[in-house]
CSV table of C-alpha atoms and ligand atoms in Angstrom, one decimal:
chain,number,residue,atom,x,y,z
A,18,UNK,CA,166.0,-130.6,-80.4
A,19,UNK,CA,166.6,-127.7,-78.2
A,20,UNK,CA,166.1,-124.8,-80.6
A,21,UNK,CA,163.1,-122.9,-79.2
A,22,UNK,CA,161.5,-121.0,-82.0
A,23,UNK,CA,162.3,-117.7,-83.5
A,24,UNK,CA,165.6,-117.0,-81.9
A,25,UNK,CA,167.4,-119.3,-84.2
A,26,UNK,CA,166.0,-117.8,-87.2
A,27,UNK,CA,168.4,-117.3,-90.0
A,28,UNK,CA,170.7,-119.8,-88.5
A,29,UNK,CA,170.8,-121.9,-91.6
A,30,UNK,CA,174.5,-121.3,-92.1
A,31,UNK,CA,176.0,-120.0,-95.3
A,32,UNK,CA,178.5,-122.9,-95.2
A,33,UNK,CA,180.6,-123.9,-98.1
A,34,UNK,CA,178.4,-126.8,-99.0
A,35,UNK,CA,174.6,-126.4,-99.7
A,36,UNK,CA,174.1,-130.1,-99.6
A,37,UNK,CA,175.9,-133.4,-99.6
A,38,UNK,CA,174.3,-136.3,-101.6
A,39,UNK,CA,175.6,-139.8,-101.5
A,40,UNK,CA,176.2,-140.5,-105.1
A,41,UNK,CA,177.5,-144.1,-104.9
A,42,UNK,CA,176.7,-145.5,-101.4
A,43,UNK,CA,179.3,-148.3,-102.1
A,44,UNK,CA,176.9,-151.2,-102.6
A,45,UNK,CA,177.7,-151.7,-106.2
A,46,UNK,CA,181.4,-151.8,-105.4
A,47,UNK,CA,180.9,-154.1,-102.4
A,48,UNK,CA,178.9,-156.6,-104.3
A,49,UNK,CA,181.5,-156.5,-107.4
A,50,UNK,CA,184.4,-157.1,-104.9
A,51,UNK,CA,182.5,-160.1,-103.3
A,52,UNK,CA,181.8,-161.7,-106.8
A,53,UNK,CA,185.3,-161.1,-107.9
A,54,UNK,CA,186.8,-162.6,-104.8
A,55,UNK,CA,184.5,-165.8,-105.1
A,56,UNK,CA,185.4,-166.3,-108.8
A,57,UNK,CA,189.1,-165.3,-109.5
A,58,UNK,CA,191.2,-168.0,-107.7
A,59,UNK,CA,188.8,-170.9,-108.5
A,60,UNK,CA,188.8,-169.7,-112.2
A,61,UNK,CA,192.6,-169.5,-112.3
A,62,UNK,CA,193.0,-172.8,-110.7
A,63,UNK,CA,190.6,-174.5,-113.1
A,64,UNK,CA,192.7,-173.1,-116.0
A,65,UNK,CA,195.8,-174.1,-114.3
A,66,UNK,CA,194.8,-177.8,-113.7
A,67,UNK,CA,193.5,-178.0,-117.3
A,68,UNK,CA,196.7,-176.8,-118.8
A,69,UNK,CA,198.8,-179.0,-116.6
A,70,UNK,CA,196.8,-182.0,-117.4
A,71,UNK,CA,196.8,-181.0,-121.2
A,72,UNK,CA,200.6,-180.7,-121.1
A,73,UNK,CA,201.0,-184.1,-119.5
A,74,UNK,CA,198.6,-185.7,-122.0
A,75,UNK,CA,200.3,-184.2,-124.9
A,76,UNK,CA,201.6,-187.6,-126.1
A,77,UNK,CA,198.0,-188.8,-126.5
A,78,UNK,CA,195.7,-188.2,-129.2
A,79,UNK,CA,194.9,-184.6,-130.4
A,80,UNK,CA,191.2,-185.0,-129.6
A,81,UNK,CA,192.2,-185.3,-125.9
A,82,UNK,CA,193.7,-181.6,-126.2
A,83,UNK,CA,190.4,-180.4,-127.3
A,84,UNK,CA,188.7,-181.9,-124.4
A,85,UNK,CA,191.2,-180.2,-122.1
A,86,UNK,CA,190.6,-176.9,-123.7
A,87,UNK,CA,187.1,-177.4,-122.9
A,88,UNK,CA,187.9,-178.2,-119.3
A,89,UNK,CA,189.7,-174.9,-119.1
A,90,UNK,CA,186.6,-173.0,-120.5
A,91,UNK,CA,184.8,-172.6,-117.2
A,92,UNK,CA,188.0,-171.4,-115.6
A,93,UNK,CA,188.5,-168.7,-118.3
A,94,UNK,CA,185.0,-167.6,-118.0
A,95,UNK,CA,185.2,-167.4,-114.2
A,96,UNK,CA,188.5,-165.3,-114.5
A,97,UNK,CA,187.0,-163.0,-117.0
A,98,UNK,CA,183.9,-162.7,-114.7
A,99,UNK,CA,186.2,-161.9,-111.7
A,100,UNK,CA,188.3,-159.3,-113.7
A,101,UNK,CA,185.1,-157.5,-115.0
A,102,UNK,CA,183.9,-157.2,-111.5
A,103,UNK,CA,187.2,-155.9,-110.2
A,104,UNK,CA,187.2,-153.2,-112.7
A,105,UNK,CA,183.6,-152.5,-112.1
A,106,UNK,CA,184.4,-152.2,-108.2
A,107,UNK,CA,187.1,-149.7,-109.0
A,108,UNK,CA,184.8,-147.6,-111.2
A,109,UNK,CA,181.7,-147.6,-108.8
A,110,UNK,CA,183.4,-147.2,-105.4
A,111,UNK,CA,181.7,-144.9,-102.9
A,112,UNK,CA,181.5,-141.2,-103.7
A,113,UNK,CA,179.5,-138.2,-102.5
A,114,UNK,CA,178.2,-135.1,-104.5
A,115,UNK,CA,178.8,-131.7,-102.8
A,116,UNK,CA,176.6,-128.8,-103.9
A,117,UNK,CA,178.4,-125.6,-103.5
A,118,UNK,CA,177.1,-122.0,-104.3
A,119,UNK,CA,179.1,-121.8,-107.5
A,120,UNK,CA,179.3,-125.5,-108.6
A,121,UNK,CA,179.7,-129.1,-107.4
A,122,UNK,CA,182.5,-131.3,-106.3
A,123,UNK,CA,182.9,-135.0,-106.3
A,124,UNK,CA,184.0,-136.3,-103.1
A,125,UNK,CA,185.7,-139.6,-103.1
A,126,UNK,CA,185.6,-142.4,-105.9
A,127,UNK,CA,186.9,-142.4,-109.3
A,128,UNK,CA,186.2,-138.6,-110.0
A,129,UNK,CA,187.4,-137.5,-106.5
A,130,UNK,CA,188.2,-133.8,-106.5
A,131,UNK,CA,186.5,-133.1,-109.8
A,132,UNK,CA,185.1,-129.6,-109.7
A,133,UNK,CA,182.4,-128.3,-112.1
A,134,UNK,CA,181.0,-124.9,-112.0
A,135,UNK,CA,177.3,-124.5,-112.6
A,136,UNK,CA,178.0,-122.1,-115.6
A,137,UNK,CA,180.1,-124.8,-117.3
A,138,UNK,CA,177.1,-127.2,-117.5
A,139,UNK,CA,175.3,-127.4,-120.8
A,140,UNK,CA,171.5,-128.1,-121.1
A,141,UNK,CA,170.1,-130.5,-120.2
A,142,UNK,CA,172.7,-130.4,-117.5
A,143,UNK,CA,172.2,-133.9,-116.0
A,144,UNK,CA,170.8,-137.1,-117.5
A,145,UNK,CA,169.9,-140.5,-116.1
A,146,UNK,CA,170.1,-143.4,-118.4
A,147,UNK,CA,168.1,-146.5,-117.7
A,148,UNK,CA,169.5,-149.3,-119.9
A,149,UNK,CA,170.7,-152.9,-119.9
A,150,UNK,CA,174.3,-154.1,-120.2
A,151,UNK,CA,175.4,-157.4,-121.5
A,152,UNK,CA,177.5,-159.1,-118.6
A,153,UNK,CA,178.9,-162.5,-117.6
A,154,UNK,CA,176.9,-163.8,-114.6
A,155,UNK,CA,177.6,-166.9,-112.5
A,156,UNK,CA,174.3,-168.4,-113.1
A,157,UNK,CA,174.7,-168.1,-116.8
A,158,UNK,CA,178.2,-169.5,-116.7
A,159,UNK,CA,176.9,-172.4,-114.9
A,160,UNK,CA,174.0,-173.0,-117.2
A,161,UNK,CA,176.4,-172.6,-120.2
A,162,UNK,CA,178.5,-175.3,-119.0
A,163,UNK,CA,175.5,-177.5,-118.3
A,164,UNK,CA,174.2,-176.9,-121.8
A,165,UNK,CA,177.6,-177.8,-123.3
A,166,UNK,CA,177.7,-180.9,-121.2
A,167,UNK,CA,174.2,-182.0,-122.2
A,168,UNK,CA,175.1,-182.3,-125.8
A,169,UNK,CA,171.9,-180.7,-126.8
A,170,UNK,CA,171.9,-178.6,-129.9
A,171,UNK,CA,171.0,-175.5,-127.9
A,172,UNK,CA,173.9,-173.7,-126.2
A,173,UNK,CA,172.8,-171.2,-123.5
A,174,UNK,CA,174.8,-168.0,-123.7
A,175,UNK,CA,177.1,-167.2,-120.6
A,176,UNK,CA,176.2,-163.5,-121.1
A,177,UNK,CA,172.9,-162.0,-119.7
A,178,UNK,CA,171.3,-158.6,-119.9
A,179,UNK,CA,171.7,-156.8,-116.7
A,180,UNK,CA,169.8,-153.7,-115.8
A,181,UNK,CA,172.1,-150.7,-115.1
A,182,UNK,CA,171.6,-147.0,-114.4
A,183,UNK,CA,174.1,-144.2,-115.4
A,184,UNK,CA,174.3,-140.6,-114.4
A,185,UNK,CA,175.8,-138.3,-116.9
A,186,UNK,CA,176.5,-134.5,-116.4
A,187,UNK,CA,176.9,-132.4,-119.6
A,188,UNK,CA,180.1,-130.5,-118.8
A,189,UNK,CA,181.7,-128.1,-121.4
A,190,UNK,CA,180.0,-129.9,-124.2
A,191,UNK,CA,181.1,-133.4,-123.0
A,192,UNK,CA,178.7,-136.1,-121.7
A,193,UNK,CA,180.5,-137.2,-118.8
A,194,UNK,CA,179.8,-140.4,-116.9
A,195,UNK,CA,179.6,-139.7,-113.1
A,196,UNK,CA,178.1,-142.8,-111.6
A,197,UNK,CA,177.0,-146.1,-112.6
A,198,UNK,CA,175.1,-148.9,-110.6
A,199,UNK,CA,173.0,-152.1,-110.9
A,200,UNK,CA,171.6,-151.6,-107.3
A,201,UNK,CA,168.2,-149.8,-106.8
A,202,UNK,CA,169.3,-148.0,-103.6
A,203,UNK,CA,172.2,-146.2,-105.6
A,204,UNK,CA,169.8,-145.6,-108.5
A,205,UNK,CA,167.6,-143.5,-106.0
A,206,UNK,CA,170.6,-141.3,-105.0
A,207,UNK,CA,171.6,-140.8,-108.7
A,208,UNK,CA,168.0,-139.7,-109.6
A,209,UNK,CA,168.0,-137.3,-106.7
A,210,UNK,CA,171.4,-136.0,-107.7
A,211,UNK,CA,170.3,-135.5,-111.2
A,212,UNK,CA,167.1,-133.6,-110.3
A,213,UNK,CA,169.2,-131.5,-107.7
A,214,UNK,CA,171.8,-130.5,-110.3
A,215,UNK,CA,169.0,-129.4,-112.8
A,216,UNK,CA,167.3,-127.4,-110.1
A,217,UNK,CA,170.2,-125.6,-108.9
A,218,UNK,CA,171.5,-124.7,-112.3
A,219,UNK,CA,168.0,-123.5,-113.4
A,220,UNK,CA,167.6,-121.7,-110.2
A,221,UNK,CA,164.5,-123.7,-109.4
A,222,UNK,CA,165.0,-124.3,-105.8
A,223,UNK,CA,161.7,-123.3,-104.7
A,224,UNK,CA,158.6,-125.6,-104.9
A,225,UNK,CA,155.9,-124.1,-106.7
A,226,UNK,CA,153.3,-126.8,-106.4
A,227,UNK,CA,150.5,-126.6,-103.8
A,228,UNK,CA,151.3,-128.1,-100.3
A,229,UNK,CA,150.1,-131.6,-99.8
A,230,UNK,CA,148.7,-130.8,-96.3
A,231,UNK,CA,146.9,-127.4,-96.3
A,232,UNK,CA,147.8,-125.5,-93.1
A,233,UNK,CA,146.8,-122.1,-92.0
A,234,UNK,CA,150.1,-120.2,-91.7
A,235,UNK,CA,150.5,-117.2,-89.7
A,236,UNK,CA,151.9,-114.2,-91.7
A,237,UNK,CA,153.6,-111.1,-90.4
A,238,UNK,CA,151.2,-108.1,-90.9
A,239,UNK,CA,154.2,-105.8,-91.3
A,240,UNK,CA,156.4,-107.6,-94.1
A,241,UNK,CA,154.3,-110.6,-94.9
A,242,UNK,CA,157.0,-113.1,-93.9
A,243,UNK,CA,155.6,-116.5,-92.5
A,244,UNK,CA,155.9,-116.9,-88.8
A,245,UNK,CA,157.1,-119.9,-86.8
A,246,UNK,CA,154.4,-120.2,-84.1
A,247,UNK,CA,154.9,-120.9,-80.5
A,248,UNK,CA,152.7,-121.6,-77.5
A,249,UNK,CA,152.1,-117.9,-77.0
A,250,UNK,CA,149.3,-115.5,-78.1
A,251,UNK,CA,151.8,-113.8,-80.3
A,252,UNK,CA,155.4,-114.1,-81.7
A,253,UNK,CA,157.8,-111.5,-82.8
A,254,UNK,CA,158.5,-111.5,-86.7
A,255,UNK,CA,162.0,-112.5,-87.2
A,256,UNK,CA,162.7,-110.0,-89.9
A,257,UNK,CA,160.9,-106.7,-88.9
A,258,UNK,CA,160.2,-107.5,-85.2
A,259,UNK,CA,156.6,-106.8,-85.3
A,260,UNK,CA,154.2,-108.9,-83.2
A,261,UNK,CA,152.4,-111.6,-85.2
A,262,UNK,CA,149.2,-112.6,-83.5
A,263,UNK,CA,148.5,-116.5,-83.3
A,264,UNK,CA,145.0,-117.9,-83.5
A,265,UNK,CA,144.1,-120.4,-80.7
A,266,UNK,CA,144.3,-123.3,-83.2
A,267,UNK,CA,147.9,-122.5,-84.4
A,268,UNK,CA,148.9,-121.8,-80.9
A,269,UNK,CA,147.5,-125.1,-79.6
A,270,UNK,CA,149.2,-127.1,-82.5
A,271,UNK,CA,152.5,-125.4,-81.9
A,272,UNK,CA,152.4,-126.1,-78.1
A,273,UNK,CA,151.6,-129.7,-78.7
A,274,UNK,CA,154.4,-130.1,-81.3
A,275,UNK,CA,156.9,-128.4,-79.1
A,276,UNK,CA,156.1,-130.8,-76.2
A,277,UNK,CA,156.3,-133.7,-78.6
A,278,UNK,CA,159.5,-132.7,-80.1
A,279,UNK,CA,161.2,-132.5,-76.7
A,280,UNK,CA,160.2,-136.2,-76.0
A,281,UNK,CA,161.9,-137.2,-79.2
A,282,UNK,CA,165.5,-136.4,-78.5
A,283,UNK,CA,166.7,-139.9,-79.1
A,284,UNK,CA,165.6,-139.5,-82.7
A,285,UNK,CA,167.4,-136.4,-83.1
A,286,UNK,CA,170.5,-138.0,-81.7
A,287,UNK,CA,170.3,-140.9,-84.0
A,288,UNK,CA,170.1,-138.6,-87.1
A,289,UNK,CA,172.8,-136.5,-85.8
A,290,UNK,CA,175.0,-139.5,-85.6
A,291,UNK,CA,174.0,-140.6,-89.1
A,292,UNK,CA,175.0,-137.3,-90.4
A,293,UNK,CA,178.5,-137.2,-89.0
A,294,UNK,CA,179.1,-140.6,-90.3
A,295,UNK,CA,182.5,-141.0,-92.4
A,296,UNK,CA,183.0,-139.8,-95.9
A,297,UNK,CA,183.0,-141.7,-98.9
A,298,UNK,CA,186.8,-142.1,-98.9
A,299,UNK,CA,186.7,-143.8,-95.6
A,300,UNK,CA,184.1,-146.4,-96.8
A,301,UNK,CA,186.6,-147.0,-99.7
A,302,UNK,CA,189.5,-147.6,-97.5
A,303,UNK,CA,187.6,-150.2,-95.5
A,304,UNK,CA,186.4,-151.8,-98.7
A,305,UNK,CA,190.1,-151.9,-99.9
A,306,UNK,CA,191.2,-153.6,-96.6
A,307,UNK,CA,188.4,-156.2,-96.7
A,308,UNK,CA,189.1,-156.9,-100.3
A,309,UNK,CA,192.7,-157.6,-99.5
A,310,UNK,CA,191.6,-160.1,-96.9
A,311,UNK,CA,189.0,-161.6,-99.3
A,312,UNK,CA,191.5,-162.0,-102.1
A,313,UNK,CA,194.5,-162.8,-100.0
A,314,UNK,CA,192.7,-165.7,-98.2
A,315,UNK,CA,193.1,-167.8,-101.4
A,316,UNK,CA,196.8,-167.8,-102.0
A,317,UNK,CA,197.4,-168.3,-98.2
A,318,UNK,CA,195.1,-171.2,-97.8
A,319,UNK,CA,196.1,-172.9,-101.1
A,320,UNK,CA,199.7,-172.2,-100.4
A,321,UNK,CA,199.4,-174.3,-97.2
A,322,UNK,CA,197.7,-177.0,-99.1
A,323,UNK,CA,200.2,-177.0,-101.7
A,324,UNK,CA,203.0,-177.2,-99.3
A,325,UNK,CA,201.4,-180.1,-97.4
A,326,UNK,CA,200.4,-181.9,-100.6
A,327,UNK,CA,204.1,-181.7,-102.0
A,328,UNK,CA,205.1,-183.2,-98.7
A,329,UNK,CA,202.9,-186.2,-98.3
A,330,UNK,CA,200.6,-186.4,-101.2
A,331,UNK,CA,196.9,-185.4,-101.7
A,332,UNK,CA,194.4,-186.6,-99.0
A,333,UNK,CA,190.8,-186.4,-98.8
A,334,UNK,CA,190.7,-183.5,-96.2
A,335,UNK,CA,193.0,-181.5,-98.4
A,336,UNK,CA,190.0,-181.3,-100.8
A,337,UNK,CA,187.8,-179.9,-98.1
A,338,UNK,CA,190.5,-177.4,-97.2
A,339,UNK,CA,190.6,-176.1,-100.9
A,340,UNK,CA,187.2,-174.2,-100.2
A,341,UNK,CA,188.0,-172.8,-96.7
A,342,UNK,CA,189.0,-169.5,-98.2
A,343,UNK,CA,185.4,-169.1,-99.2
A,344,UNK,CA,184.7,-168.5,-95.5
A,345,UNK,CA,187.0,-165.5,-95.5
A,346,UNK,CA,185.4,-164.0,-98.6
A,347,UNK,CA,181.9,-164.3,-97.1
A,348,UNK,CA,183.1,-162.8,-93.8
A,349,UNK,CA,184.8,-160.0,-95.6
A,350,UNK,CA,181.7,-159.2,-97.8
A,351,UNK,CA,179.3,-159.2,-94.9
A,352,UNK,CA,181.4,-156.8,-92.8
A,353,UNK,CA,181.9,-154.6,-95.8
A,354,UNK,CA,178.0,-154.6,-96.4
A,355,UNK,CA,177.1,-154.0,-92.8
A,356,UNK,CA,179.3,-150.9,-92.7
A,357,UNK,CA,177.1,-149.4,-95.6
A,358,UNK,CA,173.9,-149.7,-93.6
A,359,UNK,CA,174.3,-146.1,-92.2
A,360,UNK,CA,175.4,-144.5,-95.5
A,361,UNK,CA,172.1,-146.0,-97.1
A,362,UNK,CA,170.0,-144.8,-94.0
A,363,UNK,CA,171.2,-141.3,-94.5
A,364,UNK,CA,170.4,-141.4,-98.1
A,365,UNK,CA,166.9,-142.6,-97.2
A,366,UNK,CA,166.3,-139.9,-94.8
A,367,UNK,CA,167.9,-137.3,-97.1
A,368,UNK,CA,165.6,-138.2,-100.0
A,369,UNK,CA,162.4,-138.8,-97.8
A,370,UNK,CA,162.5,-136.0,-95.2
A,371,UNK,CA,164.5,-133.1,-96.5
A,372,UNK,CA,162.9,-129.7,-95.7
A,373,UNK,CA,162.0,-127.6,-98.8
A,374,UNK,CA,164.4,-124.6,-99.6
A,375,UNK,CA,163.2,-121.3,-98.3
A,376,UNK,CA,161.1,-119.1,-100.8
A,377,UNK,CA,163.6,-116.4,-100.6
A,378,UNK,CA,167.1,-116.2,-99.4
A,379,UNK,CA,167.4,-115.7,-95.7
A,380,UNK,CA,164.0,-117.0,-94.9
A,381,UNK,CA,163.6,-120.2,-93.0
A,382,UNK,CA,163.4,-123.5,-94.8
A,383,UNK,CA,159.9,-124.8,-95.3
A,384,UNK,CA,158.1,-127.9,-94.2
A,385,UNK,CA,157.9,-130.8,-96.9
A,386,UNK,CA,154.3,-131.3,-96.2
A,387,UNK,CA,152.6,-128.1,-95.4
A,388,UNK,CA,155.2,-125.6,-96.7
A,389,UNK,CA,155.1,-123.8,-93.4
A,390,UNK,CA,158.2,-122.1,-92.0
A,391,UNK,CA,160.4,-124.4,-89.9
A,392,UNK,CA,162.1,-123.6,-86.6
A,393,UNK,CA,165.9,-123.2,-87.4
A,394,UNK,CA,168.0,-126.2,-86.7
A,395,UNK,CA,171.1,-125.5,-88.7
A,396,UNK,CA,172.1,-127.3,-91.8
A,397,UNK,CA,171.3,-130.9,-91.7
A,398,UNK,CA,169.6,-130.4,-88.4
A,399,UNK,CA,166.3,-132.1,-87.4
A,400,UNK,CA,163.3,-129.9,-86.8
A,401,UNK,CA,159.6,-130.5,-86.4
A,402,UNK,CA,157.0,-128.5,-88.2
A,403,UNK,CA,154.8,-126.5,-85.6
A,404,UNK,CA,151.9,-126.6,-88.2
A,405,UNK,CA,151.6,-130.1,-89.1
A,406,UNK,CA,154.0,-131.8,-86.7
A,407,UNK,CA,156.0,-133.4,-89.6
A,408,UNK,CA,159.7,-134.0,-88.9
A,409,UNK,CA,162.2,-132.4,-91.5
A,410,UNK,CA,165.8,-132.3,-92.1
A,411,UNK,CA,167.2,-128.9,-92.9
A,412,UNK,CA,169.1,-128.1,-96.2
A,413,UNK,CA,170.1,-131.5,-97.4
A,414,UNK,CA,167.7,-131.6,-100.3
A,415,UNK,CA,167.7,-129.3,-103.2
A,416,UNK,CA,165.0,-130.9,-105.3
A,417,UNK,CA,162.1,-128.6,-106.3
A,418,UNK,CA,159.6,-131.3,-107.0
A,419,UNK,CA,157.8,-132.9,-104.0
A,420,UNK,CA,157.3,-136.6,-104.8
A,421,UNK,CA,154.7,-138.6,-102.9
A,422,UNK,CA,157.4,-140.2,-100.9
A,423,UNK,CA,158.5,-137.0,-99.4
A,424,UNK,CA,154.9,-136.2,-98.1
A,425,UNK,CA,153.9,-139.6,-97.0
A,426,UNK,CA,155.4,-140.0,-93.5
A,427,UNK,CA,155.1,-137.6,-90.6
A,428,UNK,CA,157.9,-138.8,-88.4
A,429,UNK,CA,161.3,-140.5,-89.0
A,430,UNK,CA,160.1,-143.5,-87.0
A,431,UNK,CA,159.5,-145.9,-90.0
A,432,UNK,CA,162.7,-145.0,-91.7
A,433,UNK,CA,164.8,-145.5,-88.7
A,434,UNK,CA,163.1,-148.8,-87.8
A,435,UNK,CA,164.0,-149.9,-91.5
A,436,UNK,CA,167.6,-148.8,-90.7
A,437,UNK,CA,167.7,-150.8,-87.4
A,438,UNK,CA,166.2,-153.9,-89.2
A,439,UNK,CA,168.8,-153.7,-91.9
A,440,UNK,CA,171.6,-153.0,-89.5
A,441,UNK,CA,170.4,-156.2,-87.4
A,442,UNK,CA,170.3,-158.2,-90.4
A,443,UNK,CA,173.9,-157.4,-91.6
A,444,UNK,CA,175.1,-157.6,-88.0
A,445,UNK,CA,173.9,-161.0,-87.6
A,446,UNK,CA,175.4,-161.9,-90.9
A,447,UNK,CA,178.7,-160.4,-89.7
A,448,UNK,CA,178.5,-162.5,-86.6
A,449,UNK,CA,178.1,-165.5,-88.9
A,450,UNK,CA,180.9,-164.2,-90.9
A,451,UNK,CA,183.2,-163.8,-87.9
A,452,UNK,CA,182.4,-167.3,-86.9
A,453,UNK,CA,183.3,-168.3,-90.6
A,454,UNK,CA,186.6,-166.2,-90.3
A,455,UNK,CA,187.5,-167.8,-87.0
A,456,UNK,CA,186.8,-171.2,-88.7
A,457,UNK,CA,189.2,-170.4,-91.5
A,458,UNK,CA,191.8,-169.0,-89.2
A,459,UNK,CA,191.4,-171.9,-86.9
A,460,UNK,CA,191.4,-174.3,-89.8
A,461,UNK,CA,194.5,-172.8,-91.1
A,462,UNK,CA,196.1,-172.9,-87.6
A,463,UNK,CA,195.2,-176.5,-87.2
A,464,UNK,CA,196.6,-177.2,-90.6
A,465,UNK,CA,200.0,-175.6,-89.7
A,466,UNK,CA,199.9,-177.4,-86.3
A,467,UNK,CA,199.2,-180.5,-88.2
A,468,UNK,CA,202.2,-179.9,-90.5
A,469,UNK,CA,204.4,-179.3,-87.4
A,470,UNK,CA,203.5,-182.4,-85.9
A,471,UNK,CA,203.5,-184.1,-89.2
A,472,UNK,CA,205.4,-187.5,-88.7
A,473,UNK,CA,204.4,-188.2,-85.1
A,474,UNK,CA,201.8,-190.8,-85.3
A,475,UNK,CA,200.5,-189.9,-81.9
A,476,UNK,CA,199.4,-186.5,-83.1
A,477,UNK,CA,199.6,-184.8,-79.8
A,478,UNK,CA,197.4,-181.6,-79.5
A,479,UNK,CA,200.2,-179.8,-77.5
A,480,UNK,CA,202.6,-178.1,-79.9
A,481,UNK,CA,205.5,-178.4,-77.4
A,482,UNK,CA,205.4,-182.1,-77.5
A,483,UNK,CA,206.4,-183.3,-81.1
A,484,UNK,CA,210.2,-183.0,-81.1
A,485,UNK,CA,210.2,-185.2,-77.9
A,486,UNK,CA,207.5,-187.5,-79.2
A,487,UNK,CA,209.2,-191.0,-78.5
A,488,UNK,CA,207.6,-193.4,-81.0
A,489,UNK,CA,208.6,-191.4,-84.1
A,490,UNK,CA,212.4,-192.0,-84.8
A,491,UNK,CA,212.6,-189.1,-87.4
A,492,UNK,CA,210.4,-186.3,-86.2
A,493,UNK,CA,211.0,-183.8,-89.0
A,494,UNK,CA,214.1,-184.7,-91.0
A,495,UNK,CA,213.5,-185.6,-94.6
A,496,UNK,CA,211.5,-188.7,-94.9
A,497,UNK,CA,212.6,-188.7,-98.6
A,498,UNK,CA,211.1,-192.0,-99.6
A,499,UNK,CA,207.2,-191.7,-99.9
A,500,UNK,CA,205.9,-192.9,-96.6
A,501,UNK,CA,203.5,-195.7,-96.3
A,502,UNK,CA,199.9,-194.7,-96.5
A,503,UNK,CA,199.5,-196.6,-93.2
A,504,UNK,CA,201.0,-193.6,-91.3
A,505,UNK,CA,198.2,-191.4,-92.5
A,506,UNK,CA,195.0,-192.5,-90.7
A,507,UNK,CA,196.5,-191.6,-87.3
A,508,UNK,CA,196.8,-187.9,-88.6
A,509,UNK,CA,193.4,-187.7,-90.1
A,510,UNK,CA,191.3,-187.0,-87.0
A,511,UNK,CA,192.7,-183.7,-86.0
A,512,UNK,CA,192.6,-182.5,-89.6
A,513,UNK,CA,188.9,-183.3,-90.0
A,514,UNK,CA,188.0,-181.2,-87.1
A,515,UNK,CA,188.9,-178.2,-89.0
B,198,LIG,ZN1,157.7,-109.0,-90.5
B,199,LIG,ZN1,154.2,-128.8,-91.9
């Protein structure tokens, strides 16, 4: 932080946006895509197998058809579960809320580009709904099938109550759903957005309650404006230019804080990096690409198995390969989730460390702990209070209330540590996922290689060899009659290796 005191005053730029708040970070959508990708194709496959077997067994007794319908049931439930989550992912994809002087704009997501003027909002302007929704869950589907199988009288419902939070804005007499989530991290964003909207519409941007940390604040004797202290006997008032004398205590604090903040350049850098991170639309593009991988893995993997099974019948390793696409789903999910760590961290910093709005237009922002004026740092900039040494982020938070979480911590250290821990966790999982992905790609490649060298009992690892392989008289061309099973064992080893 290079800004040295009073010179930067009034530097809070009158930019288009007063604040940007992540509305839906993208966690809800990512979880939904993951769940859908796990369930969709297995569900469809179960239905398909049940129907196929059912048609084949039509000549048998009627009761058999009922049994087959029962077999299709888990498949139907899984498919419904997947479609429900796909729909949910579309609705809850990442979005930001931009606060402008005359209204708000939704950036990214389902309502991208929607603009609402402050004057078009009706009381109570914004509402949070904390409710439950009845939804299919994987665990309940599993328990439901178990309860059917156990022949007990009591059947467990496949539907469970899931806690969800919804944010509504009251726009031109309509109650409009803006965001919905079942993840606590997005709930916090949505609560902050609701409070900010109400505050801005009612013109209550200024914190009225007493500061948490009482600090003696130097005031200009000429105009009464609060002064940002420095390591000097007096500072010039930013408004009227008159000299404001500083007590030795205030001067000492200011000097110590200044020295401290110069040594914390890395923190400032990390936060600057978090701030310029890509917008919601970019997050959604990534999720779409990863979703294509997660869903596409199933038809590709299963298509290869089908091709092979049609060629030489179902073998034990084929059953193992049926679940290989799951590695791609896991990989895609972890990569998508890791990409959200920074969006989550920015939200955490915004909600916990936002400076308070100035008392009057043109004045400096105020410290979230002691309400002292802050050295200017520009919108979204990091600045350290020269009265109580608390770190603040300028102009990202419009809420007038000061909840305990906003006062608690003096520095960003804990929040940033939490972020690096989360990043580490998801990066490790991404590493695992990449290995799983490599396993899937490698397994698929082996599968293809195995098919290419299909009929050679030697099963040479070099792909160039098969056509010349001497022991097999017909390397590729149409072994129309089903081959004797004896030719298989020679092929099994390379396939097992995956
Ligand atoms: Zn003054
Ligand atoms: Zn302070």
